[in-house]
PDB file of C-alpha atoms in Angstrom:
ATOM      1  CA  MET A 285     106.509  99.245  92.814  1.00  0.00           C
ATOM      2  CA  ASN A 286     105.636 102.926  92.979  1.00  0.00           C
ATOM      3  CA  LEU A 287     102.017 102.291  93.920  1.00  0.00           C
ATOM      4  CA  LEU A 288     103.042 100.216  96.913  1.00  0.00           C
ATOM      5  CA  ALA A 289     105.420 102.988  97.886  1.00  0.00           C
ATOM      6  CA  GLY A 290     102.420 105.335  98.024  1.00  0.00           C
ATOM      7  CA  ARG A 291     103.563 107.551  95.173  1.00  0.00           C
ATOM      8  CA  ILE A 292     100.695 106.934  92.762  1.00  0.00           C
ATOM      9  CA  GLU A 293      96.965 107.365  93.306  1.00  0.00           C
ATOM     10  CA  LEU A 294      94.993 104.126  93.598  1.00  0.00           C
ATOM     11  CA  LYS A 295      91.993 104.484  91.296  1.00  0.00           C
ATOM     12  CA  ALA A 296      90.942 100.865  90.730  1.00  0.00           C
ATOM     13  CA  VAL A 297      91.127  97.447  92.337  1.00  0.00           C
ATOM     14  CA  ILE A 298      90.736  94.399  90.095  1.00  0.00           C
ATOM     15  CA  PHE A 299      89.812  91.128  91.776  1.00  0.00           C
ATOM     16  CA  ASP A 300      90.094  87.516  90.768  1.00  0.00           C
ATOM     17  CA  LEU A 301      86.944  85.472  91.403  1.00  0.00           C
ATOM     18  CA  ASP A 302      87.622  81.910  92.577  1.00  0.00           C
ATOM     19  CA  GLY A 303      89.548  81.894  95.832  1.00  0.00           C
ATOM     20  CA  VAL A 304      89.347  85.679  96.217  1.00  0.00           C
ATOM     21  CA  ILE A 305      85.681  86.696  96.051  1.00  0.00           C
ATOM     22  CA  LEU A 306      84.091  83.248  95.985  1.00  0.00           C
ATOM     23  CA  ASP A 307      85.055  80.439  98.346  1.00  0.00           C
ATOM     24  CA  SER A 308      84.785  78.080  95.402  1.00  0.00           C
ATOM     25  CA  MET A 309      88.144  76.400  94.889  1.00  0.00           C
ATOM     26  CA  PRO A 310      87.394  73.356  97.092  1.00  0.00           C
ATOM     27  CA  SER A 311      84.338  72.727  94.916  1.00  0.00           C
ATOM     28  CA  HIS A 312      86.243  73.137  91.641  1.00  0.00           C
ATOM     29  CA  VAL A 313      89.021  70.853  92.888  1.00  0.00           C
ATOM     30  CA  ALA A 314      86.535  68.230  94.085  1.00  0.00           C
ATOM     31  CA  ALA A 315      85.022  68.157  90.605  1.00  0.00           C
ATOM     32  CA  TRP A 316      88.450  67.881  88.983  1.00  0.00           C
ATOM     33  CA  ARG A 317      89.518  65.052  91.279  1.00  0.00           C
ATOM     34  CA  GLU A 318      86.294  63.150  90.638  1.00  0.00           C
ATOM     35  CA  VAL A 319      86.557  63.443  86.867  1.00  0.00           C
ATOM     36  CA  PHE A 320      90.266  62.712  86.755  1.00  0.00           C
ATOM     37  CA  GLY A 321      89.890  59.781  89.156  1.00  0.00           C
ATOM     38  CA  ASP A 322      87.144  58.245  87.017  1.00  0.00           C
ATOM     39  CA  ALA A 323      89.540  58.486  84.058  1.00  0.00           C
ATOM     40  CA  GLY A 324      92.325  56.776  86.006  1.00  0.00           C
ATOM     41  CA  LEU A 325      94.411  59.946  86.316  1.00  0.00           C
ATOM     42  CA  ASN A 326      95.602  60.307  89.888  1.00  0.00           C
ATOM     43  CA  LEU A 327      97.034  63.706  90.815  1.00  0.00           C
ATOM     44  CA  GLU A 328      97.582  65.229  94.233  1.00  0.00           C
ATOM     45  CA  THR A 329      95.236  67.980  95.336  1.00  0.00           C
ATOM     46  CA  GLY A 330      97.935  70.651  95.275  1.00  0.00           C
ATOM     47  CA  PHE A 331      98.364  70.176  91.526  1.00  0.00           C
ATOM     48  CA  PHE A 332      94.876  71.548  90.905  1.00  0.00           C
ATOM     49  CA  TYR A 333      95.330  74.515  93.243  1.00  0.00           C
ATOM     50  CA  ARG A 334      98.708  75.474  91.772  1.00  0.00           C
ATOM     51  CA  ASN A 335      97.344  75.242  88.238  1.00  0.00           C
ATOM     52  CA  GLU A 336      94.126  77.123  88.882  1.00  0.00           C
ATOM     53  CA  GLY A 337      93.151  78.988  85.742  1.00  0.00           C
ATOM     54  CA  MET A 338      95.830  77.395  83.553  1.00  0.00           C
ATOM     55  CA  LEU A 339      95.192  73.658  83.675  1.00  0.00           C
ATOM     56  CA  ASP A 340      95.770  72.540  80.094  1.00  0.00           C
ATOM     57  CA  TRP A 341      96.992  69.523  78.172  1.00  0.00           C
ATOM     58  CA  PRO A 342     100.745  70.378  78.249  1.00  0.00           C
ATOM     59  CA  ARG A 343     100.675  70.814  82.051  1.00  0.00           C
ATOM     60  CA  LEU A 344      98.789  67.572  82.552  1.00  0.00           C
ATOM     61  CA  GLU A 345     101.189  65.744  80.234  1.00  0.00           C
ATOM     62  CA  ALA A 346     104.200  67.170  82.080  1.00  0.00           C
ATOM     63  CA  ALA A 347     102.739  66.296  85.497  1.00  0.00           C
ATOM     64  CA  LEU A 348     101.971  62.665  84.697  1.00  0.00           C
ATOM     65  CA  GLY A 349     104.951  61.918  82.459  1.00  0.00           C
ATOM     66  CA  ASP A 350     105.420  58.187  81.933  1.00  0.00           C
ATOM     67  CA  ASN A 351     102.340  57.502  84.058  1.00  0.00           C
ATOM     68  CA  LEU A 352     100.109  58.903  81.323  1.00  0.00           C
ATOM     69  CA  ASP A 353      98.444  56.311  79.109  1.00  0.00           C
ATOM     70  CA  PRO A 354      99.941  56.750  75.606  1.00  0.00           C
ATOM     71  CA  ASP A 355      96.445  56.393  74.175  1.00  0.00           C
ATOM     72  CA  PHE A 356      95.255  59.419  76.181  1.00  0.00           C
ATOM     73  CA  GLY A 357      95.656  62.630  74.178  1.00  0.00           C
ATOM     74  CA  PRO A 358      94.568  66.271  73.924  1.00  0.00           C
ATOM     75  CA  GLU A 359      91.104  65.359  72.670  1.00  0.00           C
ATOM     76  CA  ASP A 360      90.563  63.173  75.714  1.00  0.00           C
ATOM     77  CA  PHE A 361      91.673  66.005  77.972  1.00  0.00           C
ATOM     78  CA  GLN A 362      89.188  68.346  76.282  1.00  0.00           C
ATOM     79  CA  ARG A 363      86.411  65.878  77.018  1.00  0.00           C
ATOM     80  CA  LEU A 364      87.508  65.786  80.654  1.00  0.00           C
ATOM     81  CA  LEU A 365      87.395  69.582  80.767  1.00  0.00           C
ATOM     82  CA  GLU A 366      83.811  69.576  79.536  1.00  0.00           C
ATOM     83  CA  SER A 367      82.924  66.778  81.954  1.00  0.00           C
ATOM     84  CA  GLN A 368      84.467  68.660  84.876  1.00  0.00           C
ATOM     85  CA  ARG A 369      82.252  71.657  84.190  1.00  0.00           C
ATOM     86  CA  ARG A 370      79.144  69.476  84.111  1.00  0.00           C
ATOM     87  CA  VAL A 371      80.096  67.687  87.330  1.00  0.00           C
ATOM     88  CA  TYR A 372      80.896  71.000  89.014  1.00  0.00           C
ATOM     89  CA  LEU A 373      77.544  72.504  88.057  1.00  0.00           C
ATOM     90  CA  ASP A 374      75.556  69.374  88.916  1.00  0.00           C
ATOM     91  CA  LYS A 375      77.197  68.434  92.223  1.00  0.00           C
ATOM     92  CA  TYR A 376      79.373  71.186  93.646  1.00  0.00           C
ATOM     93  CA  ALA A 377      78.315  74.661  92.517  1.00  0.00           C
ATOM     94  CA  GLY A 378      75.590  74.772  95.161  1.00  0.00           C
ATOM     95  CA  LYS A 379      78.244  74.651  97.890  1.00  0.00           C
ATOM     96  CA  VAL A 380      79.914  77.858  96.708  1.00  0.00           C
ATOM     97  CA  SER A 381      79.533  81.047  98.725  1.00  0.00           C
ATOM     98  CA  VAL A 382      80.970  84.546  98.865  1.00  0.00           C
ATOM     99  CA  PHE A 383      83.834  84.927 101.329  1.00  0.00           C
ATOM    100  CA  GLU A 384      82.524  86.402 104.558  1.00  0.00           C
ATOM    101  CA  SER A 385      84.607  89.603 104.374  1.00  0.00           C
ATOM    102  CA  ALA A 386      84.398  90.108 100.607  1.00  0.00           C
ATOM    103  CA  GLU A 387      81.261  92.249 100.601  1.00  0.00           C
ATOM    104  CA  GLU A 388      82.635  94.663 103.203  1.00  0.00           C
ATOM    105  CA  LEU A 389      85.884  94.839 101.245  1.00  0.00           C
ATOM    106  CA  LEU A 390      84.078  95.741  98.027  1.00  0.00           C
ATOM    107  CA  ASN A 391      81.630  98.172  99.628  1.00  0.00           C
ATOM    108  CA  ARG A 392      84.310 100.087 101.461  1.00  0.00           C
ATOM    109  CA  ASN A 393      86.468 100.520  98.369  1.00  0.00           C
ATOM    110  CA  ALA A 394      83.450 101.568  96.317  1.00  0.00           C
ATOM    111  CA  ASP A 395      82.532 104.100  99.003  1.00  0.00           C
ATOM    112  CA  GLN A 396      86.040 105.508  98.747  1.00  0.00           C
ATOM    113  CA  GLY A 397      85.508 106.153  95.060  1.00  0.00           C
ATOM    114  CA  ARG A 398      87.602 103.376  93.552  1.00  0.00           C
ATOM    115  CA  SER A 399      86.501 101.524  90.448  1.00  0.00           C
ATOM    116  CA  LEU A 400      86.097  97.780  90.925  1.00  0.00           C
ATOM    117  CA  ALA A 401      86.504  95.081  88.300  1.00  0.00           C
ATOM    118  CA  LEU A 402      86.324  91.305  88.369  1.00  0.00           C
ATOM    119  CA  VAL A 403      88.618  89.232  86.161  1.00  0.00           C
ATOM    120  CA  THR A 404      88.209  85.461  85.987  1.00  0.00           C
ATOM    121  CA  SER A 405      89.202  82.614  83.691  1.00  0.00           C
ATOM    122  CA  SER A 406      85.903  80.910  84.484  1.00  0.00           C
ATOM    123  CA  PRO A 407      83.293  81.131  81.720  1.00  0.00           C
ATOM    124  CA  ARG A 408      79.993  82.798  82.445  1.00  0.00           C
ATOM    125  CA  GLN A 409      78.186  79.436  82.257  1.00  0.00           C
ATOM    126  CA  VAL A 410      79.690  78.110  85.501  1.00  0.00           C
ATOM    127  CA  LEU A 411      78.233  80.971  87.546  1.00  0.00           C
ATOM    128  CA  SER A 412      74.733  80.587  88.902  1.00  0.00           C
ATOM    129  CA  ALA A 413      72.205  83.312  88.186  1.00  0.00           C
ATOM    130  CA  ASP A 414      72.159  84.345  91.851  1.00  0.00           C
ATOM    131  CA  ILE A 415      75.953  84.590  92.102  1.00  0.00           C
ATOM    132  CA  PHE A 416      76.247  86.506  88.846  1.00  0.00           C
ATOM    133  CA  SER A 417      73.535  88.923  89.913  1.00  0.00           C
ATOM    134  CA  TRP A 418      75.398  89.541  93.184  1.00  0.00           C
ATOM    135  CA  LEU A 419      78.618  90.159  91.277  1.00  0.00           C
ATOM    136  CA  GLU A 420      76.923  92.597  88.904  1.00  0.00           C
ATOM    137  CA  GLY A 421      75.689  94.544  91.907  1.00  0.00           C
ATOM    138  CA  HIS A 422      79.189  94.956  93.328  1.00  0.00           C
ATOM    139  CA  PHE A 423      81.472  95.435  90.320  1.00  0.00           C
ATOM    140  CA  ASP A 424      81.686  98.169  87.710  1.00  0.00           C
ATOM    141  CA  LEU A 425      83.027  95.661  85.176  1.00  0.00           C
ATOM    142  CA  ILE A 426      83.155  91.862  84.884  1.00  0.00           C
ATOM    143  CA  VAL A 427      85.524  90.043  82.507  1.00  0.00           C
ATOM    144  CA  THR A 428      84.915  86.280  82.234  1.00  0.00           C
ATOM    145  CA  GLY A 429      87.074  83.751  80.438  1.00  0.00           C
ATOM    146  CA  ASP A 430      84.786  83.510  77.434  1.00  0.00           C
ATOM    147  CA  MET A 431      85.133  87.267  76.788  1.00  0.00           C
ATOM    148  CA  VAL A 432      88.835  87.194  75.842  1.00  0.00           C
ATOM    149  CA  ARG A 433      90.876  85.340  73.263  1.00  0.00           C
ATOM    150  CA  ARG A 434      93.516  84.268  75.775  1.00  0.00           C
ATOM    151  CA  THR A 435      92.831  83.716  79.464  1.00  0.00           C
ATOM    152  CA  LYS A 436      95.264  83.823  82.368  1.00  0.00           C
ATOM    153  CA  PRO A 437      98.274  83.608  82.549  1.00  0.00           C
ATOM    154  CA  TYR A 438      98.172  85.885  79.480  1.00  0.00           C
ATOM    155  CA  PRO A 439      97.566  89.598  80.156  1.00  0.00           C
ATOM    156  CA  ASP A 440      94.455  89.861  77.966  1.00  0.00           C
ATOM    157  CA  PRO A 441      91.811  89.735  80.767  1.00  0.00           C
ATOM    158  CA  TYR A 442      93.533  92.434  82.792  1.00  0.00           C
ATOM    159  CA  LEU A 443      94.176  94.600  79.756  1.00  0.00           C
ATOM    160  CA  GLN A 444      90.465  94.404  78.920  1.00  0.00           C
ATOM    161  CA  ALA A 445      89.589  95.385  82.488  1.00  0.00           C
ATOM    162  CA  LEU A 446      91.941  98.384  82.408  1.00  0.00           C
ATOM    163  CA  SER A 447      90.467  99.506  79.104  1.00  0.00           C
ATOM    164  CA  GLY A 448      86.894  99.090  80.340  1.00  0.00           C
ATOM    165  CA  LEU A 449      87.574 101.039  83.529  1.00  0.00           C
ATOM    166  CA  GLY A 450      89.580 103.706  81.719  1.00  0.00           C
ATOM    167  CA  VAL A 451      92.540 103.561  84.106  1.00  0.00           C
ATOM    168  CA  GLU A 452      96.268 103.153  83.606  1.00  0.00           C
ATOM    169  CA  PRO A 453      97.955 100.020  85.024  1.00  0.00           C
ATOM    170  CA  GLU A 454     100.038 102.177  87.380  1.00  0.00           C
ATOM    171  CA  SER A 455      96.845 103.351  89.101  1.00  0.00           C
ATOM    172  CA  ALA A 456      95.405  99.878  89.711  1.00  0.00           C
ATOM    173  CA  LEU A 457      95.982  96.946  92.021  1.00  0.00           C
ATOM    174  CA  ALA A 458      95.141  93.317  91.274  1.00  0.00           C
ATOM    175  CA  VAL A 459      94.165  90.784  93.936  1.00  0.00           C
ATOM    176  CA  GLU A 460      94.879  87.139  93.126  1.00  0.00           C
ATOM    177  CA  ASN A 461      95.374  83.774  94.817  1.00  0.00           C
ATOM    178  CA  ALA A 462      97.217  81.650  92.246  1.00  0.00           C
ATOM    179  CA  PRO A 463     100.314  81.832  90.011  1.00  0.00           C
ATOM    180  CA  ALA A 464      98.393  82.159  86.723  1.00  0.00           C
ATOM    181  CA  GLY A 465      96.552  85.246  87.939  1.00  0.00           C
ATOM    182  CA  ILE A 466      99.706  86.843  89.325  1.00  0.00           C
ATOM    183  CA  GLU A 467     101.481  86.338  86.003  1.00  0.00           C
ATOM    184  CA  SER A 468      98.496  87.714  84.077  1.00  0.00           C
ATOM    185  CA  ALA A 469      98.220  90.880  86.161  1.00  0.00           C
ATOM    186  CA  GLN A 470     101.928  91.609  86.130  1.00  0.00           C
ATOM    187  CA  ALA A 471     102.142  91.008  82.378  1.00  0.00           C
ATOM    188  CA  ALA A 472      99.517  93.753  82.041  1.00  0.00           C
ATOM    189  CA  GLY A 473     101.714  96.059  84.106  1.00  0.00           C
ATOM    190  CA  ILE A 474      99.580  95.892  87.258  1.00  0.00           C
ATOM    191  CA  CYS A 475     100.932  95.535  90.780  1.00  0.00           C
ATOM    192  CA  CYS A 476      99.561  92.277  92.188  1.00  0.00           C
ATOM    193  CA  LEU A 477      98.668  91.358  95.754  1.00  0.00           C
ATOM    194  CA  ALA A 478      98.171  87.686  96.620  1.00  0.00           C
ATOM    195  CA  LEU A 479      95.944  86.174  99.300  1.00  0.00           C
ATOM    196  CA  THR A 480      96.892  82.868 100.919  1.00  0.00           C
ATOM    197  CA  THR A 481      93.339  81.550 100.744  1.00  0.00           C
ATOM    198  CA  THR A 482      94.281  78.447  98.724  1.00  0.00           C
ATOM    199  CA  LEU A 483      98.078  78.300  98.469  1.00  0.00           C
ATOM    200  CA  SER A 484     101.112  78.870 100.658  1.00  0.00           C
ATOM    201  CA  PRO A 485     103.256  82.026 100.473  1.00  0.00           C
ATOM    202  CA  SER A 486     105.995  80.049  98.705  1.00  0.00           C
ATOM    203  CA  ASP A 487     103.564  79.224  95.881  1.00  0.00           C
ATOM    204  CA  LEU A 488     102.724  82.941  95.562  1.00  0.00           C
ATOM    205  CA  ALA A 489     106.291  84.266  95.756  1.00  0.00           C
ATOM    206  CA  ALA A 490     106.014  86.076  92.406  1.00  0.00           C
ATOM    207  CA  ALA A 491     103.383  88.491  93.786  1.00  0.00           C
ATOM    208  CA  ASP A 492     104.377  92.047  94.703  1.00  0.00           C
ATOM    209  CA  MET A 493     102.924  91.523  98.167  1.00  0.00           C
ATOM    210  CA  ILE A 494     101.409  88.528  99.976  1.00  0.00           C
ATOM    211  CA  LEU A 495      98.605  88.996 102.497  1.00  0.00           C
ATOM    212  CA  ARG A 496      97.135  86.441 104.860  1.00  0.00           C
ATOM    213  CA  ASP A 497      93.425  87.064 104.365  1.00  0.00           C
ATOM    214  CA  HIS A 498      90.663  89.485 103.392  1.00  0.00           C
ATOM    215  CA  GLU A 499      90.897  91.369 106.651  1.00  0.00           C
ATOM    216  CA  SER A 500      94.587  92.057 106.024  1.00  0.00           C
ATOM    217  CA  LEU A 501      93.749  93.227 102.511  1.00  0.00           C
ATOM    218  CA  LEU A 502      91.018  95.528 103.814  1.00  0.00           C
ATOM    219  CA  THR A 503      93.429  97.108 106.279  1.00  0.00           C
ATOM    220  CA  PHE A 504      96.068  97.530 103.578  1.00  0.00           C
ATOM    221  CA  LEU A 505      93.692  99.187 101.106  1.00  0.00           C
ATOM    222  CA  ASP A 506      92.352 101.474 103.821  1.00  0.00           C
ATOM    223  CA  GLY A 507      95.847 102.935 103.967  1.00  0.00           C
ATOM    224  CA  PHE A 508      95.413 104.526 100.548  1.00  0.00           C
ATOM    225  CA  PRO A 509      93.689 107.913 100.356  1.00  0.00           C
ATOM    226  CA  ALA A 510      90.465 108.109  98.398  1.00  0.00           C
ATOM    227  CA  PRO A 511      91.016 108.992  94.729  1.00  0.00           C
ATOM    228  CA  ARG A 512      90.789 112.663  93.836  1.00  0.00           C
ATOM    229  CA  ARG A 513      87.561 113.552  92.113  1.00  0.00           C
ATOM    230  CA  THR A 514      87.702 115.296  88.769  1.00  0.00           C
ATOM    231  CA  GLY A 515      85.082 117.693  87.450  1.00  0.00           C
ATOM    232  CA  ALA A 516      81.927 118.725  89.253  1.00  0.00           C
ATOM    233  CA  ASP A 517      80.455 116.441  91.946  1.00  0.00           C
TER     234      ASP A 517
END
């Protein structure tokens, strides 16, 4: 893409939350496995990581196939979804922390004059007050899953972020860690970088570029010049 070729000014970086800013995916997956296990639905751990942000009834039905109880339907899955959120908040949310290098990454890009947005499929209710306050202090705009009609992998969250920041998709980069987020960003016309924090490079092959970790991302973004300022300082 032109931005990766250095031909277009980088004005904004839009980050996913879980697995990119917050080291939270092990906690989310633990809650999913507990709830699914209690319901007699046994799925390997990788299923939850690969379907981060897009775990719905059709995907569950396809994954289990003939192993799915014929009496278990979409309404039952919806109840599991609600139960997973309760279990996550009650037992696992307290184990979540910000990735060690995330704050430096955000501060340095803000210092260089880039707009920063956060785009997540998670609803506001699963974020503790302390975490949300920290996020508000580091991002110009936050788009949570309950703020859009369609969440990832649809483009709606990223389109809302672009509109809120007032930037064109060609001047932004997205940072994701899962297939749903990559698809969402690219559907909005945004070049997407993927971090291998939760999945292997082969799982993230659709991304425009794959980076090992936050330090690699920081080095990559440092290679872009600071955006040109318009108007009076």
